[in-house]
Coordinates of C-alpha atoms and ligand atoms in Angstrom, one line a residue:
X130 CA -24.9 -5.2 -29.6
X131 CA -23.3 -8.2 -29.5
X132 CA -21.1 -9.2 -26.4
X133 CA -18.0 -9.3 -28.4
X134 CA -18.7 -6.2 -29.9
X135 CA -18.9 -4.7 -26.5
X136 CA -15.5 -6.6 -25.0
X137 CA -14.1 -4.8 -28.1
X138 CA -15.8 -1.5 -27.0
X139 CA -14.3 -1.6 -23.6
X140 CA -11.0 -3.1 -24.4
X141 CA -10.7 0.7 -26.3
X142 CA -12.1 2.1 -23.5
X143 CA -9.4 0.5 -21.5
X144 CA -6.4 2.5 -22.1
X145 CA -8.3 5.5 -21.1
X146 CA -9.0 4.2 -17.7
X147 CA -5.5 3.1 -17.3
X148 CA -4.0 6.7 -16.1
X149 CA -0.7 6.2 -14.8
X150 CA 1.6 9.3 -13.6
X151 CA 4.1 10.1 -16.4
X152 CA 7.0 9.5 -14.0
X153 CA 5.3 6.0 -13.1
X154 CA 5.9 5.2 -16.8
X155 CA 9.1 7.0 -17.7
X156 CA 10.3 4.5 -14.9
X157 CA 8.4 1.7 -15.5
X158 CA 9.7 1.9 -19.3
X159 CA 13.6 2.2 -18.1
X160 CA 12.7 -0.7 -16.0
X161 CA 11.5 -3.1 -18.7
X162 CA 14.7 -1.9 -20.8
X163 CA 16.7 -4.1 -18.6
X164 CA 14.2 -7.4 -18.9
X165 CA 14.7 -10.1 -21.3
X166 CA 16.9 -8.9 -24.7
X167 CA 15.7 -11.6 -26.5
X168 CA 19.2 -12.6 -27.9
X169 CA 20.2 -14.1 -24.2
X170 CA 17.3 -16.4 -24.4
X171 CA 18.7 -19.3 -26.4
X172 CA 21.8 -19.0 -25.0
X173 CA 20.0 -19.6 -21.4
X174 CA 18.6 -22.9 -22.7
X175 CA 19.9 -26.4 -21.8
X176 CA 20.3 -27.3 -18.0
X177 CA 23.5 -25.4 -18.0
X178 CA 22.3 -23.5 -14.5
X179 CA 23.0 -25.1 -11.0
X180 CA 20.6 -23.3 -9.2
X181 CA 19.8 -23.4 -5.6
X182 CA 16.6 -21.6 -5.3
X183 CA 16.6 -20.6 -1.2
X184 CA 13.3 -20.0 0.3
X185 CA 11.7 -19.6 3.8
X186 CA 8.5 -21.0 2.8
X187 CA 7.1 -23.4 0.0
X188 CA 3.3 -24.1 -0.1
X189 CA 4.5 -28.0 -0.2
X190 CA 4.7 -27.7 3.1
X191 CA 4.4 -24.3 4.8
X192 CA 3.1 -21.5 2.8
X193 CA 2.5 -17.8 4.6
X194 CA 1.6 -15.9 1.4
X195 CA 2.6 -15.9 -2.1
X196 CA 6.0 -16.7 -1.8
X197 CA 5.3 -20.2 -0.7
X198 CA 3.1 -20.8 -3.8
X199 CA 6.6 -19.2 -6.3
X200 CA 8.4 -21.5 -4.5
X201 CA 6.1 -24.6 -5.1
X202 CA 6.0 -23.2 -8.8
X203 CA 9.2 -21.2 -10.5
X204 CA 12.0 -24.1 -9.7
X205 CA 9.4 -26.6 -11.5
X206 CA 8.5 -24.0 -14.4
X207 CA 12.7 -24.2 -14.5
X208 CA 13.1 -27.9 -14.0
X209 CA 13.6 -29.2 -17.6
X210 CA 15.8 -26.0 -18.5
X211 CA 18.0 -26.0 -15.3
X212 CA 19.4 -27.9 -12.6
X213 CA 16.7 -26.9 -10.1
X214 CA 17.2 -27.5 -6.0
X215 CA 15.3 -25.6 -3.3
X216 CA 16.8 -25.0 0.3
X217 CA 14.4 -24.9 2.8
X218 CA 14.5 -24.5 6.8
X219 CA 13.4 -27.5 8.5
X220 CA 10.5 -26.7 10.3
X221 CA 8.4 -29.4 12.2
X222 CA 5.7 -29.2 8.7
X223 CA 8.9 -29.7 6.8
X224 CA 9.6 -32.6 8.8
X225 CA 6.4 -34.0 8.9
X226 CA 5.5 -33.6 5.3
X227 CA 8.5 -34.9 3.6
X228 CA 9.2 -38.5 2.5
X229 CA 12.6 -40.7 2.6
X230 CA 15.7 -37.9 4.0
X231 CA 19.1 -38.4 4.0
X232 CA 22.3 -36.6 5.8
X233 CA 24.5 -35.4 2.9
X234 CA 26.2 -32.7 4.0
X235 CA 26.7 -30.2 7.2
X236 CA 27.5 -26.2 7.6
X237 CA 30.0 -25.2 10.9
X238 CA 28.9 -23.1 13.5
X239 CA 29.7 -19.0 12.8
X240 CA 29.7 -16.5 15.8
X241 CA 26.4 -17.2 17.3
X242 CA 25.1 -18.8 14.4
X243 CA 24.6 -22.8 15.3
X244 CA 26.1 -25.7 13.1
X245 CA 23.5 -26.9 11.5
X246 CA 22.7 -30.5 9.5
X247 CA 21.6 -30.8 5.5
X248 CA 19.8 -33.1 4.6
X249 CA 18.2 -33.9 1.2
X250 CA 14.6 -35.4 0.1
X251 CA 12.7 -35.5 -3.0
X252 CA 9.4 -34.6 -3.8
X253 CA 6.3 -36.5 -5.4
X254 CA 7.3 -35.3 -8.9
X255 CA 10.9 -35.0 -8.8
X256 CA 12.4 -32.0 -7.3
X257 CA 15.0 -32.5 -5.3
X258 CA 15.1 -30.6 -2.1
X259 CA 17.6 -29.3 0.9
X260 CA 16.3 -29.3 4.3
X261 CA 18.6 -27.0 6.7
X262 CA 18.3 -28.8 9.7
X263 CA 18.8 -27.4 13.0
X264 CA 15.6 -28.3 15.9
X265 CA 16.7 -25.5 18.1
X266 CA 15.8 -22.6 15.7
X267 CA 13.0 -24.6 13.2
X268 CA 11.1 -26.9 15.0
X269 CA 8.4 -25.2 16.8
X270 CA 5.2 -24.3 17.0
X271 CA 3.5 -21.5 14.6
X272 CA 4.7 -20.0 11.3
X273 CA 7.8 -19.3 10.1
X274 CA 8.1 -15.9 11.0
X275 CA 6.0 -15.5 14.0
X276 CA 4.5 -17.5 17.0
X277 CA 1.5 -18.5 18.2
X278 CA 0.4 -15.2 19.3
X279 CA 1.8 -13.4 15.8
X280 CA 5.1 -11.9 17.6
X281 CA 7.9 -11.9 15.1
X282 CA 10.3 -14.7 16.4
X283 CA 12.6 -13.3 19.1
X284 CA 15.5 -15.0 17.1
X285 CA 14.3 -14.6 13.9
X286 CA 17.8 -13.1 13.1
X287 CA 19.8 -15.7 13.8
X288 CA 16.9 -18.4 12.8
X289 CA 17.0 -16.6 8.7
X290 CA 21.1 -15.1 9.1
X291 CA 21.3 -18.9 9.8
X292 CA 19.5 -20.0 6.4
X293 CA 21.7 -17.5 4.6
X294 CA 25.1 -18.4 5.8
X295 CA 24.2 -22.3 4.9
X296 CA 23.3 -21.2 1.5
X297 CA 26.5 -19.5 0.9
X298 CA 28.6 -22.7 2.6
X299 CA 27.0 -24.6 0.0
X300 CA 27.9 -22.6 -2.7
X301 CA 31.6 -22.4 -1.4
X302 CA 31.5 -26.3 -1.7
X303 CA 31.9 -26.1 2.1
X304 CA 29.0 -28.3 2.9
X305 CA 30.1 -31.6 2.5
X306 CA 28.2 -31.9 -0.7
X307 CA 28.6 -33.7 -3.8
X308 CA 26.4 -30.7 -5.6
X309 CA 27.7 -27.0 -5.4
X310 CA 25.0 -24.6 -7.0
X311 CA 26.4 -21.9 -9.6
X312 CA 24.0 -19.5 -8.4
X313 CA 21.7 -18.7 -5.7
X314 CA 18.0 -17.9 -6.3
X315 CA 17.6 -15.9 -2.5
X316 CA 14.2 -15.1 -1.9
X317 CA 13.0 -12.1 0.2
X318 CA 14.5 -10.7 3.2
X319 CA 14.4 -14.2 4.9
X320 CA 17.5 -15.5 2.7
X321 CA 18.8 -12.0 1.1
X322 CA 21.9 -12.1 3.6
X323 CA 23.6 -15.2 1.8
X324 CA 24.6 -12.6 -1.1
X325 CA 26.6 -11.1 2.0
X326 CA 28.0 -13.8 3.4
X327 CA 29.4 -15.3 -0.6
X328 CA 30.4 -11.5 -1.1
X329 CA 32.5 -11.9 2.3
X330 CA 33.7 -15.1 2.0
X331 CA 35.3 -14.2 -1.5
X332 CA 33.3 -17.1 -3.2
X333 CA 32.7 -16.7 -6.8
X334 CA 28.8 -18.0 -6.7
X335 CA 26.6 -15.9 -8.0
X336 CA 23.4 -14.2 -6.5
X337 CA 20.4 -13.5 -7.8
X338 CA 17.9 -11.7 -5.3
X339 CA 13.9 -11.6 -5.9
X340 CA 12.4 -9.0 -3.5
X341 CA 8.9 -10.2 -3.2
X342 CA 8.0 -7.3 -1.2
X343 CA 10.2 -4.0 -0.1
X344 CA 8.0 -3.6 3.0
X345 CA 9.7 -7.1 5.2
X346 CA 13.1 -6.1 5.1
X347 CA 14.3 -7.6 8.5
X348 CA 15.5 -5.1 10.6
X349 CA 17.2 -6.1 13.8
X350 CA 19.5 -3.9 16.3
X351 CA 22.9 -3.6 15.3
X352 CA 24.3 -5.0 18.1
X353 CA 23.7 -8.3 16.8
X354 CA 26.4 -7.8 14.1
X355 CA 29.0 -9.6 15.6
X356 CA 26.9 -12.6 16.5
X357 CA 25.7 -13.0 13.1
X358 CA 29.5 -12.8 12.1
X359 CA 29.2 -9.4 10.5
X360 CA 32.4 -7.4 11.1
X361 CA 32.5 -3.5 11.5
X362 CA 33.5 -3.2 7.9
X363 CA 30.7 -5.2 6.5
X364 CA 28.0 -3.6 8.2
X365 CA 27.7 0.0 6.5
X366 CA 26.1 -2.7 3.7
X367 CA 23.4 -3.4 6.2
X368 CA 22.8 -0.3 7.9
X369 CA 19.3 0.9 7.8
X370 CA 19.0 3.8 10.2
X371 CA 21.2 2.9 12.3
X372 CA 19.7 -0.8 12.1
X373 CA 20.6 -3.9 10.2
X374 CA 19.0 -4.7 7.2
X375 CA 19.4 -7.8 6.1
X376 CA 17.3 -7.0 2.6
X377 CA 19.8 -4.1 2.5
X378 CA 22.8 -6.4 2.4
X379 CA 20.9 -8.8 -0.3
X380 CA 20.2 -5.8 -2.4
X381 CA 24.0 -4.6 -2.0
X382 CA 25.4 -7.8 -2.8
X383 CA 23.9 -9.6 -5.2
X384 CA 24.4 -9.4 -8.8
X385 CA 21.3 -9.0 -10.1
X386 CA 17.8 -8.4 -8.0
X387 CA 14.7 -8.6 -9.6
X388 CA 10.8 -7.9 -8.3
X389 CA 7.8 -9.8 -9.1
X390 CA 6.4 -7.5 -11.7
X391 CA 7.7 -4.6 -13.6
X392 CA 5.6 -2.2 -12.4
X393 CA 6.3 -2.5 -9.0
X394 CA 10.1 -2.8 -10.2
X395 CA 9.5 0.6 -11.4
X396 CA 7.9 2.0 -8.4
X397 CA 10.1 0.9 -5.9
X398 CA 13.0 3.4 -7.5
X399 CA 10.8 6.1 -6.4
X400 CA 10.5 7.5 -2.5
X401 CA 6.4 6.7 -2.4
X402 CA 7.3 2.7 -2.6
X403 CA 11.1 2.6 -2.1
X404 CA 10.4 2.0 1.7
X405 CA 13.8 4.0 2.3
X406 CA 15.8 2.1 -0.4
X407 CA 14.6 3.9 -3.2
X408 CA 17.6 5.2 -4.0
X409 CA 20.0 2.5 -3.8
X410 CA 17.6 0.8 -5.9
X411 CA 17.3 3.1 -8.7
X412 CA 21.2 3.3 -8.8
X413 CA 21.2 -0.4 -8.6
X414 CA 18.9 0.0 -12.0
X415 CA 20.5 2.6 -13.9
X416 CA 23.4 -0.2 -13.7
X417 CA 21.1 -2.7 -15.5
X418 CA 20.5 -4.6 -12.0
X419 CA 17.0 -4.4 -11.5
X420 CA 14.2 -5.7 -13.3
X421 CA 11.1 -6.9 -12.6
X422 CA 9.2 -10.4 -13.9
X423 CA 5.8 -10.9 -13.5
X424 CA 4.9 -14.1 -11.0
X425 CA 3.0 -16.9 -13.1
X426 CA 0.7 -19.7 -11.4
X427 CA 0.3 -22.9 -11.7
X428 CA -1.5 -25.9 -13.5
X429 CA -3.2 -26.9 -10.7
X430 CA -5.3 -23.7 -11.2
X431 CA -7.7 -25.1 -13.0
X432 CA -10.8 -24.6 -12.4
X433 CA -11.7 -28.2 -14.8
X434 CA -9.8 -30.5 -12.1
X435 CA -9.2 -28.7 -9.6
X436 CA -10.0 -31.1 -6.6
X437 CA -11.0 -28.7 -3.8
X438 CA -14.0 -27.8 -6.3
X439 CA -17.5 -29.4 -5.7
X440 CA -17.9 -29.0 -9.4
X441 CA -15.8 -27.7 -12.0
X442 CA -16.4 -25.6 -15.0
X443 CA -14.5 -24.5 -18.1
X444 CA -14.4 -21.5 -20.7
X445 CA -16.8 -23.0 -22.5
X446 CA -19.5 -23.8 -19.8
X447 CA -19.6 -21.9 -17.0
X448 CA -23.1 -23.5 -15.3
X449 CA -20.9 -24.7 -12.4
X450 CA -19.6 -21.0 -11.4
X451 CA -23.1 -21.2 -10.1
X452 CA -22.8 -24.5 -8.1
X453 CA -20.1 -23.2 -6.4
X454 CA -21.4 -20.0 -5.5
X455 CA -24.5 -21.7 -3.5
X456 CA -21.4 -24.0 -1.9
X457 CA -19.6 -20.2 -0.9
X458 CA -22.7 -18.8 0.6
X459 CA -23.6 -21.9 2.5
X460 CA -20.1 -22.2 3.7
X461 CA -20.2 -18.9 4.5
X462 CA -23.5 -18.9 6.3
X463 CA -25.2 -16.8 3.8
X464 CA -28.9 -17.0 1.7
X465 CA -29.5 -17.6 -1.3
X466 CA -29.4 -14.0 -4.0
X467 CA -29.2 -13.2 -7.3
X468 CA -27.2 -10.6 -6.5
X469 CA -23.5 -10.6 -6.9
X470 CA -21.0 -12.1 -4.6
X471 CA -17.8 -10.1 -3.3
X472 CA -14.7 -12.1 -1.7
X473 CA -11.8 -11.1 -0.1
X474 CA -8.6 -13.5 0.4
X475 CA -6.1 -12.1 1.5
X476 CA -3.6 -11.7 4.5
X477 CA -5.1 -8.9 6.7
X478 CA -2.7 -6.1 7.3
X479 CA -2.5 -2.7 6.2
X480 CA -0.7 -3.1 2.9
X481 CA -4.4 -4.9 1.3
X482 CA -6.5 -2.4 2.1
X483 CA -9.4 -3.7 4.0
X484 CA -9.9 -1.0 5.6
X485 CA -11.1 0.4 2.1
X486 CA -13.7 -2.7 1.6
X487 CA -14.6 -2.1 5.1
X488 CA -15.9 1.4 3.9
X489 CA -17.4 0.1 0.9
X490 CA -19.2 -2.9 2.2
X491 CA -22.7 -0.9 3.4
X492 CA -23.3 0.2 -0.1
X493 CA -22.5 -3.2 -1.3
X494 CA -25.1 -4.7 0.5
X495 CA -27.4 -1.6 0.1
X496 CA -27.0 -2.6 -3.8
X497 CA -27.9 -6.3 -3.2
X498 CA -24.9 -7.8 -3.1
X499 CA -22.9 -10.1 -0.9
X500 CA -19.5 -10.3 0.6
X501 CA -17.0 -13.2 2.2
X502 CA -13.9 -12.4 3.1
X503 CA -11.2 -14.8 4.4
X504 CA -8.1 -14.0 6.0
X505 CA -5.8 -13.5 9.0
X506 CA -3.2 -11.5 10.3
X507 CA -3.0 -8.0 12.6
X508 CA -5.5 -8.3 15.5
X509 CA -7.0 -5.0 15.0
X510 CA -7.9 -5.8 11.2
X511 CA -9.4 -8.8 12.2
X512 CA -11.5 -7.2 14.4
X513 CA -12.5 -4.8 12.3
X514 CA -13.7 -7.6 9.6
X515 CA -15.7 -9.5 12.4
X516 CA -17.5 -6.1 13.3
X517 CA -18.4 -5.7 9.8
X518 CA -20.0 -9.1 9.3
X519 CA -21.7 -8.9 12.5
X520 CA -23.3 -5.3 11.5
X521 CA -24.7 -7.0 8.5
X522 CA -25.9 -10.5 9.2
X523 CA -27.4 -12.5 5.7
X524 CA -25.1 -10.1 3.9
X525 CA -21.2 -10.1 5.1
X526 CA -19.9 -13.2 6.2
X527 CA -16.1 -13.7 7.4
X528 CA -13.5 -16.6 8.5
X529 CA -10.7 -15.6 10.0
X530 CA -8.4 -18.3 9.6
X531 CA -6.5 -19.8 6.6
X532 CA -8.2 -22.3 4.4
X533 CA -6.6 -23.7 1.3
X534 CA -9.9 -25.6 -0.1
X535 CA -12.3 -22.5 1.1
X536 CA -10.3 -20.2 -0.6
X537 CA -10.3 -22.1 -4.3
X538 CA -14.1 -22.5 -3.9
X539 CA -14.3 -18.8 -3.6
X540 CA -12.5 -17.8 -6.3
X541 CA -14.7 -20.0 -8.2
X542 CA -17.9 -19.3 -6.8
X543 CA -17.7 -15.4 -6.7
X544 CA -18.5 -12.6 -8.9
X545 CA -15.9 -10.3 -8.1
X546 CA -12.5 -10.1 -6.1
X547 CA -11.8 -7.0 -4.2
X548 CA -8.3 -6.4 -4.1
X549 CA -7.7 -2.2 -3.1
X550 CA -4.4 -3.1 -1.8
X551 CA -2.2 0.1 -0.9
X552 CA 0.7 -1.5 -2.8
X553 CA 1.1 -4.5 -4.6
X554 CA 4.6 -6.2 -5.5
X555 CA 2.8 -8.7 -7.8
X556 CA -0.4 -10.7 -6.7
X557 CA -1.1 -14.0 -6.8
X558 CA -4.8 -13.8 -5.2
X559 CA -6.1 -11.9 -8.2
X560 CA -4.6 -14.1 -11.2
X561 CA -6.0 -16.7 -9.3
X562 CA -9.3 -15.3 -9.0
X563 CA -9.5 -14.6 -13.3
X564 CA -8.5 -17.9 -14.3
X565 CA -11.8 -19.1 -12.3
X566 CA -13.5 -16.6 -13.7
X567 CA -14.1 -13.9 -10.8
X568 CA -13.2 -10.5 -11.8
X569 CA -11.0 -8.5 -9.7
X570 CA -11.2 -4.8 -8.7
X571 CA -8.2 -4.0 -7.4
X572 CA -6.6 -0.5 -6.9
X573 CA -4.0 0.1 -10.1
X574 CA -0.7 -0.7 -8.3
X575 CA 2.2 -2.8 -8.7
X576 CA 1.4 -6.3 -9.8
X577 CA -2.1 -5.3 -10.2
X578 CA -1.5 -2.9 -13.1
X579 CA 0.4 -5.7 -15.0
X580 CA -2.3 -8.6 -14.5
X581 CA -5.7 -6.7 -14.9
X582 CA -6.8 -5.7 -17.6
X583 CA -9.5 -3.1 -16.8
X584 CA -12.3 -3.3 -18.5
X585 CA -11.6 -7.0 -20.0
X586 CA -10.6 -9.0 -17.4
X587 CA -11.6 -6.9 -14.4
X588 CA -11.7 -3.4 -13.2
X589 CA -9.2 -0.8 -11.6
X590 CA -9.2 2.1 -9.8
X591 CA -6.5 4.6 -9.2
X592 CA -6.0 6.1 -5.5
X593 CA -6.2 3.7 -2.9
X594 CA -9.5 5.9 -1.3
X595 CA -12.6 4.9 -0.4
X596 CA -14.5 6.8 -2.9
X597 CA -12.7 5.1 -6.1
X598 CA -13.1 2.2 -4.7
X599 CA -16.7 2.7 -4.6
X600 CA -17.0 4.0 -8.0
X601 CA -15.2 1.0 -9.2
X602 CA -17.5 -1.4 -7.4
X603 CA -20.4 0.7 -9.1
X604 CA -18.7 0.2 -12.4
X605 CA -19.1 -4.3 -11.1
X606 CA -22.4 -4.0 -10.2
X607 CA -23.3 -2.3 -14.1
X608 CA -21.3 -4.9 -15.4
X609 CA -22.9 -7.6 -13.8
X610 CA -26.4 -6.7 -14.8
X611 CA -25.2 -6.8 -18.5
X612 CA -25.3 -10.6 -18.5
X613 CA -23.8 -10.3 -22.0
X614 CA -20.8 -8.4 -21.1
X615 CA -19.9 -10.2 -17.6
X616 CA -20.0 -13.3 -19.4
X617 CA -17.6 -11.7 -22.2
X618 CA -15.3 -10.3 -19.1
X619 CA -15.6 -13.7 -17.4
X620 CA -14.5 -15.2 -20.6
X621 CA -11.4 -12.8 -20.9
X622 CA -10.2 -13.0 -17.7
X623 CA -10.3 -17.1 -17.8
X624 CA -8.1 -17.0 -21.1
X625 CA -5.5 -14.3 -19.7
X626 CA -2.3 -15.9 -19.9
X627 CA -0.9 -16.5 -16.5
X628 CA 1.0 -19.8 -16.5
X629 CA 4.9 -19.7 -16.0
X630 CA 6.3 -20.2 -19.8
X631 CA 7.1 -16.3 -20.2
X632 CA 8.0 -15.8 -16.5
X633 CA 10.0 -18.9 -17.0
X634 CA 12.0 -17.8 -19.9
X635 CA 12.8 -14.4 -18.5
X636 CA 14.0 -16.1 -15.3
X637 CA 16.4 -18.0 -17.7
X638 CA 17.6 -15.4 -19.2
X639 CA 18.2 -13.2 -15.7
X640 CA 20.2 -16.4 -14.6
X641 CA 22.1 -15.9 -18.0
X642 CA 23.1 -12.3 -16.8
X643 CA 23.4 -12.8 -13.4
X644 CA 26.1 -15.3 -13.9
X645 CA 27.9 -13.7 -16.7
X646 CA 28.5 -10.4 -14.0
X647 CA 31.1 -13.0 -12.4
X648 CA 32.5 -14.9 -15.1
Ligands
ADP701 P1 0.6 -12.0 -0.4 O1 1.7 -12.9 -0.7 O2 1.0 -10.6 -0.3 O3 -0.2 -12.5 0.7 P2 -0.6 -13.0 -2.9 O4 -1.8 -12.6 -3.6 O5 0.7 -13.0 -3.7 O6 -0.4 -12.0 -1.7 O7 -0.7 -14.4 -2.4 C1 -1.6 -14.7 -1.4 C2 -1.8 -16.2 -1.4 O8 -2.3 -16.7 -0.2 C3 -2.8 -16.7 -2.4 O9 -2.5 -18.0 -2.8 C4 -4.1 -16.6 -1.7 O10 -5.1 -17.4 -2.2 C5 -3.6 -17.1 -0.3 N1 -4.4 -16.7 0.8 C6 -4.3 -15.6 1.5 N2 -5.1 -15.6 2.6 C7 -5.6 -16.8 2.6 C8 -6.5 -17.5 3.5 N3 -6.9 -16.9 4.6 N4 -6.8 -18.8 3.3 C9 -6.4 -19.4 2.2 N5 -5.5 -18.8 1.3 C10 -5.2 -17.6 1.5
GLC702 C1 4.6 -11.1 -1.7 C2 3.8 -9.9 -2.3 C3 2.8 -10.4 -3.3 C4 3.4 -11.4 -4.3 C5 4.0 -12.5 -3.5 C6 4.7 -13.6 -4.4 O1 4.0 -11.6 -0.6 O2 3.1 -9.2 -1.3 O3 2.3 -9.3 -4.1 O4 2.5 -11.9 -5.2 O5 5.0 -12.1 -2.6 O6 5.7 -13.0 -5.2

């Protein structure tokens, strides 16, 4: 049987596999109802948007997770169709990384919140970008959410209720500025309080937040409120169990919210995922507020120039996959095999479910096959990834750290890419992973369930347990000793569409709606 015969086989096969709950669809259909009626699309056209697309991290400079690689990517997918300009704290990489800056424009002090200095750069290719200046709360050592030693910031609220206020000064046209945005693009928990303080301040801006994951939602103790210039009236908005919430307020606020696919849209309206909001989120939805869009990635994925490759490879010829593989396992400390090579990247905390490849990894390597893992995050996880690699020397191999370069050679070096996260909002990791041709296994969740195909471009499992997890890795290793077929898969998941032209347009035409709710 021929290897396209087979793809065909198992993309039938496919929808078998794919067993979703019927409430998981009924919801995940009422989401996608509110995403993209086509008619608002060539309306959105033409660079009729001001947008100020507000960020805590951007991989140009400082990049945590995913979010900093959106905010490297979406405002350029948007560039040519809007007026595109990202606010970004100025941390010391901020600082450091950017070219020519210039003082345009300056917020006031508020409460407790400092007065704080804008100042404006541009980057390499074009795109303009505001850096909230202010050395007491950015300019330190660590990440932007947590020092040295991984403690969340002891003034992270004031540092991000900060960032949000000078978002909404700017779109007041309080700034000093000779641009005032039409609409803020707040991202995650970090920013979602600017839809607040415009809401507060009576501004007509309006705000369009993108939760990028439910689980950060930036709880502090409520007696903060009057030093972040929330008044009693405002705070029921915020309350959280008796906290404040600043994704709370965001999600109260703003005009539209979206998530980064529309599964996890969907599941997010129910109690499992709704991390306590469930329920102002599905009312938020049954309103038309909520939809989800599917993250893209970028060009420089690409695994026939991308420069942290030894050697790069293409749909067509695939030889180098190999190259790099002997570069991984040499990297990583590891012999030569012919068996298949596992890799993790990913941040390690609960929510990616290492604990699930931890179980898995003896009958990995009882089957022959490798793993490397890369990550970093809770102590305890890391600990337990260092044990596992120690108990099986020539076979598991880890770096606990964060490694740009490593992590591209990986996803085109290995075989497969286990992703069992507990719950995923979209995924970057595993998109990643397919367009260099490593097949993903990742637990049917969120993000995952709209970017793998199982069976085509990689394989998924249904309860985040050890034992489907191990079934599923079963299902990689018959895969990958039908040449024929893992070359067909391989093929499949290196075409998947992935870039930012959809994600782009539905963007576009969210920006449409979000402004016509104030108009
Ligand atoms: P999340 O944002 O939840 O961490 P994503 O899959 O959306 O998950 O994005 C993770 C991003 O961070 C990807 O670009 C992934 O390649 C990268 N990444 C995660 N851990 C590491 C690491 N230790 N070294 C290099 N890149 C990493
Ligand atoms: C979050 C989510 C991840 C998503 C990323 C970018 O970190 O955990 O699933 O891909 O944001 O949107």
């Amino acid at each position: 049987m021929s290897a396209r015969t087979r793809t065909r086989e198992v993309c039938a096969a496919k929808a078998e596999a794919l067993v979703k709950t019927d409430a998981l669809r009924a919801r995940r259909r009422r989401i996608t109802q509110t995403v993209v009626p086509g008619d608002h699309i060539e309306r959105a056209s033409g660079r009729d948007h001001r947008v100020l697309f507000v960020v805590s991290e951007m991989a140009d400079y400082i990049k945590a997770g995913g979010l900093g690689d959106v905010a490297a990517s979406l405002p350029r997918a948007l560039r040519d169709r809007a007026d595109m300009r990202v606010l970004i704290p100025g941390y010391r990489e901020v600082l450091e990384r950017t070219g020519p800056i210039r003082v345009i424009g300056q917020t006031p002090a508020h409460a407790a919140l400092p007065a704080c200095v804008i100042a404006h750069t541009v980057l390499d290719d074009g795109l303009p970008v505001y850096v909230l200046i202010c050395p007491e709360l950015y300019e330190r050592e660590g990440s932007p959410y947590v020092d040295a030693a991984g403690e969340p910031w002891a003034d992270n609220a004031v540092r991000f209720a900060t960032l949000s206020r000078a978002a909404a000064v700017i779109a007041a046209g309080e700034a000093g500025m000779d641009w005032t945005p039409g609409l803020l693009h707040l991202n995650d928990w970090p920013c979602a309080l600017a839809a607040a303080y415009v809401r507060w301040s009576g501004s007509k801006a309006s705000c369009l937040l993108t939760i990028h994951n439910l689980a950060y939602q930036g709880l502090f103790p409520a007696e903060l409120a009057a030093d972040l210039g929330i008044g009693e009236a405002q705070r029921e908005a915020l309350d959280f169990h008796g906290q404040l919430s600043f994704l709370r307020g965001g999600i109260v606020h703003a005009d539209q919210v979206n998530t980064v696919s529309v599964s996890y849209a969907a599941q997010i309206t129910a109690p499992a995922e709704g991390c306590g909001l469930d329920r102002l989120l599905s009312r938020r939805a049954a309103l038309g507020h909520l939809s989800g869009i599917v993250n893209g990635i970028d060009s420089s994925w690409d695994p026939r120039t991308d420069h942290h490759l030894p050697v790069h490879f293409s749909v067509q010829s695939c030889e180098g996959r190999d190259h790099n593989a002997r570069h991984v396992r040499r990297a990583f400390g590891l012999p030569e095999s012919r068996g298949p090579l596992f890799a993790v990247v990913s941040r390690l905390v609960h929510q990616k479910g290492l604990d699930l490849t931890c179980d898995v990894a003896p009958q990995i390597v009882a089957a022959g096959g490798q793993l490397v893992i890369i990550g970093g995050g809770e102590p305890q996880i890391e600990a337990q990834v260092r044990e596992l690699a120690r108990r099986y020397p020539g076979s598991v191999s880890a770096y606990i750290g964060f490694d740009e370069t490593l992590a591209r050679r990986m996803f085109a070096g290995a075989d497969f890419l286990l992703m069992p996260s507990r719950f995923e909002p979209c995924g970057l990791s595993q998109m990643y992973a397919q367009r260099f041709g490593c097949l993903p296994i990742a637990h049917a969740t969120g993000g995952l369930i709209d970017t793998v195909d199982d069976g085509v471009t990689g394989f998924l499992f249904n309860a985040a347990e050890a034992d489907a997890l191990r079934r599923c890795v079963q299902r990689a290793f018959r895969t990958f000793r039908q040449s024929g077929l893992m070359a067909a898969m391989r093929r499949a998941a290196m075409l998947r569409p992935s870039g930012w032209d959809i994600a782009g347009t539905h963007y576009l035409d969210l920006y449409q709606r979000t402004t016509e709710a104030r108009a």
